[in-house]
GROMACS .gro file of C-alpha atoms in nm:
model
  166
    1ASN     CA    1  -0.855  -1.791  -1.666
    2LEU     CA    2  -1.031  -1.811  -1.365
    3PHE     CA    3  -0.621  -1.905  -1.224
    4LYS     CA    4  -0.519  -1.586  -1.481
    5ASN     CA    5  -0.853  -1.353  -1.312
    6ILE     CA    6  -0.763  -1.519  -0.899
    7LEU     CA    7  -0.369  -1.333  -1.029
    8ILE     CA    8  -0.441  -1.090  -1.165
    9SER     CA    9  -0.716  -0.941  -0.827
   10PHE     CA   10  -0.468  -1.064  -0.599
   11ILE     CA   11  -0.186  -0.894  -0.768
   12HIS     CA   12  -0.078  -0.655  -0.466
   13PHE     CA   13  -0.044  -0.959  -0.216
   14ILE     CA   14   0.177  -1.115  -0.493
   15LEU     CA   15   0.415  -0.894  -0.528
   16SER     CA   16   0.420  -0.837  -0.145
   17ILE     CA   17   0.536  -1.145  -0.017
   18PRO     CA   18   0.903  -1.148  -0.193
   19PHE     CA   19   0.945  -0.917   0.047
   20SER     CA   20   0.702  -1.032   0.338
   21TYR     CA   21   0.868  -1.389   0.248
   22PHE     CA   22   1.280  -1.234   0.313
   23ASN     CA   23   1.117  -0.993   0.545
   24LEU     CA   24   1.319  -0.711   0.385
   25ILE     CA   25   0.986  -0.462   0.575
   26ASN     CA   26   1.034  -0.510   0.911
   27TYR     CA   27   0.886  -0.198   1.126
   28SER     CA   28   1.019  -0.358   1.501
   29LYS     CA   29   1.342  -0.402   1.384
   30ILE     CA   30   1.446   0.008   1.222
   31GLU     CA   31   1.614   0.246   1.435
   32TYR     CA   32   1.332   0.515   1.451
   33LYS     CA   33   1.002   0.533   1.491
   34ALA     CA   34   0.732   0.813   1.374
   35TYR     CA   35   0.605   0.954   1.717
   36LEU     CA   36   0.280   0.803   1.544
   37GLN     CA   37   0.423   0.418   1.492
   38PRO     CA   38   0.168   0.148   1.610
   39PRO     CA   39   0.373  -0.205   1.620
   40GLY     CA   40   0.578  -0.410   1.347
   41TYR     CA   41   0.270  -0.713   1.406
   42VAL     CA   42  -0.005  -0.388   1.278
   43PHE     CA   43   0.129  -0.367   0.963
   44GLY     CA   44   0.138  -0.748   0.884
   45ILE     CA   45  -0.211  -0.709   1.012
   46ALA     CA   46  -0.351  -0.462   0.811
   47TRP     CA   47  -0.180  -0.515   0.472
   48SER     CA   48  -0.284  -0.893   0.497
   49ILE     CA   49  -0.664  -0.735   0.540
   50ILE     CA   50  -0.608  -0.454   0.268
   51TYR     CA   51  -0.545  -0.710  -0.003
   52LEU     CA   52  -0.838  -0.894   0.048
   53LEU     CA   53  -0.993  -0.616   0.012
   54PHE     CA   54  -0.820  -0.551  -0.262
   55GLY     CA   55  -0.873  -0.932  -0.520
   56ILE     CA   56  -1.229  -0.919  -0.382
   57ILE     CA   57  -1.288  -0.604  -0.514
   58ASN     CA   58  -1.088  -0.678  -0.834
   59LEU     CA   59  -1.275  -1.004  -0.868
   60ASN     CA   60  -1.622  -0.881  -0.805
   61VAL     CA   61  -1.504  -0.566  -1.106
   62ILE     CA   62  -1.414  -0.872  -1.323
   63TYR     CA   63  -1.677  -1.106  -1.326
   64SER     CA   64  -1.951  -0.804  -1.239
   65ASN     CA   65  -2.238  -0.780  -1.558
   66SER     CA   66  -2.358  -0.467  -1.487
   67LEU     CA   67  -2.017  -0.325  -1.593
   68VAL     CA   68  -1.926  -0.302  -1.940
   69ASN     CA   69  -1.545  -0.432  -2.076
   70SER     CA   70  -1.374  -0.108  -2.112
   71LEU     CA   71  -1.489   0.008  -1.748
   72LYS     CA   72  -1.368  -0.334  -1.605
   73ILE     CA   73  -1.037  -0.325  -1.821
   74ASN     CA   74  -1.012   0.028  -1.653
   75ILE     CA   75  -0.999   0.003  -1.331
   76ILE     CA   76  -0.812  -0.384  -1.333
   77ASN     CA   77  -0.518  -0.144  -1.513
   78GLN     CA   78  -0.575   0.112  -1.243
   79SER     CA   79  -0.538  -0.199  -0.965
   80VAL     CA   80  -0.231  -0.324  -1.141
   81ILE     CA   81  -0.052   0.006  -1.147
   82GLU     CA   82  -0.176   0.109  -0.778
   83ALA     CA   83   0.025  -0.239  -0.740
   84LEU     CA   84   0.335  -0.138  -0.846
   85ILE     CA   85   0.359   0.185  -0.696
   86GLN     CA   86   0.303   0.003  -0.418
   87THR     CA   87   0.596  -0.209  -0.491
   88LEU     CA   88   0.755   0.082  -0.571
   89TRP     CA   89   0.728   0.192  -0.220
   90LEU     CA   90   0.830  -0.148  -0.083
   91ILE     CA   91   1.141  -0.111  -0.258
   92VAL     CA   92   1.211   0.212  -0.149
   93ASN     CA   93   1.153   0.130   0.189
   94VAL     CA   94   1.340  -0.189   0.276
   95ASN     CA   95   1.611  -0.260   0.546
   96TYR     CA   96   1.967  -0.225   0.337
   97PHE     CA   97   2.213  -0.385   0.573
   98TRP     CA   98   1.964  -0.327   0.902
   99LYS     CA   99   1.956   0.005   0.854
  100LYS     CA  100   1.719   0.291   0.679
  101LYS     CA  101   1.882   0.565   0.497
  102TYR     CA  102   1.753   0.901   0.535
  103ILE     CA  103   1.728   0.910   0.140
  104GLN     CA  104   1.495   0.627   0.181
  105GLU     CA  105   1.215   0.863   0.430
  106ILE     CA  106   1.255   1.071   0.157
  107PHE     CA  107   1.145   0.867  -0.162
  108GLY     CA  108   0.915   0.691   0.052
  109PHE     CA  109   0.735   0.987   0.200
  110VAL     CA  110   0.766   1.116  -0.230
  111ILE     CA  111   0.596   0.765  -0.329
  112ILE     CA  112   0.328   0.712  -0.035
  113PHE     CA  113   0.230   1.109  -0.158
  114ILE     CA  114   0.168   0.991  -0.496
  115LEU     CA  115  -0.051   0.664  -0.420
  116VAL     CA  116  -0.271   0.864  -0.168
  117TYR     CA  117  -0.329   1.128  -0.429
  118TYR     CA  118  -0.415   0.812  -0.688
  119ALA     CA  119  -0.616   0.634  -0.454
  120TYR     CA  120  -0.821   0.931  -0.388
  121PHE     CA  121  -0.861   1.139  -0.657
  122VAL     CA  122  -0.821   0.862  -0.916
  123ARG     CA  123  -0.960   0.548  -0.789
  124LEU     CA  124  -1.209   0.586  -0.509
  125PRO     CA  125  -1.410   0.867  -0.750
  126LEU     CA  126  -1.458   0.552  -1.003
  127LEU     CA  127  -1.568   0.334  -0.803
  128LYS     CA  128  -1.769   0.523  -0.560
  129SER     CA  129  -1.925   0.585  -0.912
  130ILE     CA  130  -1.973   0.257  -0.998
  131ASN     CA  131  -2.018   0.030  -0.731
  132SER     CA  132  -2.101   0.131  -0.386
  133ASN     CA  133  -1.997  -0.185  -0.233
  134ILE     CA  134  -1.671  -0.179  -0.453
  135TYR     CA  135  -1.603   0.218  -0.291
  136LEU     CA  136  -1.676   0.084   0.065
  137LEU     CA  137  -1.446  -0.216   0.004
  138TYR     CA  138  -1.146   0.056  -0.120
  139ILE     CA  139  -1.235   0.268   0.190
  140PRO     CA  140  -0.992   0.143   0.477
  141TYR     CA  141  -0.682   0.166   0.205
  142CYS     CA  142  -0.765   0.513   0.156
  143ILE     CA  143  -0.801   0.541   0.468
  144TRP     CA  144  -0.503   0.321   0.614
  145ILE     CA  145  -0.239   0.558   0.378
  146LEU     CA  146  -0.293   0.816   0.471
  147PHE     CA  147  -0.232   0.735   0.799
  148ALA     CA  148   0.116   0.598   0.642
  149LEU     CA  149   0.167   0.940   0.495
  150VAL     CA  150   0.104   1.070   0.803
  151LEU     CA  151   0.433   0.872   0.967
  152SER     CA  152   0.635   0.944   0.655
  153TYR     CA  153   0.582   1.245   0.714
  154GLN     CA  154   0.645   1.237   1.051
  155LEU     CA  155   0.967   1.067   0.984
  156VAL     CA  156   1.113   1.299   0.685
  157PHE     CA  157   1.008   1.602   0.864
  158THR     CA  158   1.010   1.496   1.253
  159PRO     CA  159   1.379   1.688   1.335
  160VAL     CA  160   1.353   1.389   1.654
  161LYS     CA  161   1.240   1.088   1.615
  162ILE     CA  162   1.128   0.863   1.871
  163LYS     CA  163   1.426   0.587   1.927
  164ASN     CA  164   1.337   0.260   1.872
  165HIS     CA  165   1.347   0.031   2.228
  166THR     CA  166   1.164  -0.293   2.062
   0.00000   0.00000   0.00000
């Protein structure tokens, strides 16, 4: 049961392992960058911290004595849905043949928009209503994906892109 709880709690991280292991999402090798895009290593650091926070949030929910089981199941289900949407985003943004296509940027923008909506209008209000500590642990993710939405917007809607010379 402990193993199952850890797997579920860290589902975001687990689903991202193949993309990291096979270096399928490499922001330092993409041809064009958004205006505000940080160096590639920043993404690895940020997502690692966020995945750790997700695990802590989920473990807190699973082992909470103050939450009824139906609410725990709802929160964990939301987390799994969010992890699956993020995995879809990773699949869309893979550097196929070492060069991203513009259509990937468009689909990526749509998916990150859905993630932002889901985070701000579905998950955040629920987490805020049940526990302020869990809510505060979720805030960095909300800020990060809002930033990701801005970067994605720049890649899709900005006519002139900055050439990556790294």
